[in-house]
Short mmCIF file of C-alpha atoms in Angstrom, two decimals:
data_model
loop_
_atom_site.label_atom_id
_atom_site.label_comp_id
_atom_site.label_asym_id
_atom_site.label_seq_id
_atom_site.Cartn_x
_atom_site.Cartn_y
_atom_site.Cartn_z
CA UNK D 1 -17.21 -0.50 92.38
CA UNK D 2 -20.98 0.58 91.49
CA UNK D 3 -19.94 4.25 91.60
CA UNK D 4 -16.59 3.74 89.55
CA UNK D 5 -18.95 2.06 86.49
CA UNK D 6 -21.85 4.99 86.89
CA UNK D 7 -18.80 7.16 86.96
CA UNK D 8 -17.55 5.20 83.67
CA UNK D 9 -20.93 5.64 81.98
CA UNK D 10 -21.17 9.10 82.68
CA UNK D 11 -17.94 9.23 80.84
CA UNK D 12 -18.62 7.68 77.57
CA UNK D 13 -22.39 9.32 77.77
CA UNK D 14 -20.58 12.82 77.64
CA UNK D 15 -17.82 11.45 74.99
CA UNK D 16 -20.93 11.05 72.88
CA UNK D 17 -22.72 14.26 73.43
CA UNK D 18 -19.84 15.57 72.13
CA UNK D 19 -19.26 13.22 69.27
CA UNK D 20 -23.27 14.48 68.71
CA UNK D 21 -22.54 18.20 68.84
CA UNK D 22 -19.86 18.21 66.34
CA UNK D 23 -21.83 15.89 64.24
CA UNK D 24 -24.58 18.34 64.32
CA UNK D 25 -22.78 20.73 63.39
CA UNK D 26 -20.87 19.64 60.24
CA UNK D 27 -24.21 18.00 59.24
CA UNK D 28 -26.04 21.26 59.51
CA UNK D 29 -23.43 23.03 57.56
CA UNK D 30 -23.04 20.28 54.58
CA UNK D 31 -26.85 20.32 54.62
CA UNK D 32 -26.84 24.13 54.13
CA UNK D 33 -24.64 23.85 51.82
CA UNK D 34 -27.16 21.94 49.46
CA UNK D 35 -25.49 18.76 49.62
CA UNK D 36 -27.99 15.40 49.39
CA UNK D 37 -29.65 14.47 52.51
CA UNK D 38 -28.90 10.77 52.05
CA UNK D 39 -25.13 11.78 51.90
CA UNK D 40 -25.48 14.51 55.28
CA UNK D 41 -27.10 11.52 57.17
CA UNK D 42 -24.37 8.51 56.25
CA UNK D 43 -21.76 11.89 57.19
CA UNK D 44 -23.17 12.23 60.64
CA UNK D 45 -23.63 8.27 61.49
CA UNK D 46 -19.56 7.71 60.24
CA UNK D 47 -18.98 10.89 63.10
CA UNK D 48 -21.20 9.55 66.01
CA UNK D 49 -22.95 5.85 65.55
CA UNK D 50 -24.12 3.51 62.63
CA UNK D 51 -27.61 3.28 65.02
CA UNK D 52 -27.60 7.01 65.12
CA UNK D 53 -31.33 8.87 64.14
CA UNK D 54 -30.79 11.57 62.25
CA UNK D 55 -33.27 14.39 61.24
CA UNK D 56 -33.08 16.86 58.90
CA UNK D 57 -35.01 19.91 58.02
CA UNK D 58 -34.24 22.19 55.32
CA UNK D 59 -36.02 25.38 54.08
CA UNK D 60 -35.54 28.44 52.37
CA UNK D 61 -34.15 29.87 55.53
CA UNK D 62 -32.48 27.58 57.62
CA UNK D 63 -31.33 24.26 58.28
CA UNK D 64 -31.86 22.07 60.84
CA UNK D 65 -29.97 19.03 62.18
CA UNK D 66 -31.28 17.05 65.20
CA UNK D 67 -28.78 13.55 65.98
CA UNK D 68 -29.82 11.19 68.96
CA UNK D 69 -27.98 8.12 69.99
CA UNK D 70 -29.07 5.53 72.84
CA UNK D 71 -25.82 5.22 74.94
CA UNK D 72 -25.43 1.56 76.91
CA UNK D 73 -22.53 1.08 79.19
CA UNK D 74 -19.98 -1.37 77.69
CA UNK D 75 -20.17 -3.43 80.84
CA UNK D 76 -23.27 -4.35 81.01
CA UNK D 77 -26.18 -4.63 78.13
CA UNK D 78 -29.03 -5.36 81.03
CA UNK D 79 -28.88 -1.31 81.80
CA UNK D 80 -31.62 0.64 80.21
CA UNK D 81 -29.82 3.27 77.42
CA UNK D 82 -29.18 6.46 78.04
CA UNK D 83 -30.58 9.09 75.23
CA UNK D 84 -28.08 11.35 74.15
CA UNK D 85 -28.48 14.26 71.32
CA UNK D 86 -27.57 17.45 69.63
CA UNK D 87 -28.89 19.59 67.12
CA UNK D 88 -27.68 22.19 65.37
CA UNK D 89 -28.93 25.24 62.94
CA UNK D 90 -27.25 27.13 60.07
CA UNK D 91 -28.59 29.59 57.54
CA UNK D 92 -29.55 27.96 54.17
CA UNK D 93 -27.29 28.81 50.96
CA UNK D 94 -29.27 30.37 48.21
#
């Protein structure tokens, strides 16, 4: 039973990781186009989790978005969370 629960938690973590990767890519593209940072954060959180930490760094050449989410197993809130993160970089458009 414990092995099954751990396996399900691992699958949940991988699914959240993939969501973070996709959200970071689309947020980096949006931020590189010059969309407002608050809107980019809101879109990234909608794609992942409302409590996701979204960091956006934009300069004249590149735009970087990093997203981090704490994942807890759905069946046990007493367990420590696993931190899942992803980042993406896009060329800043003029």
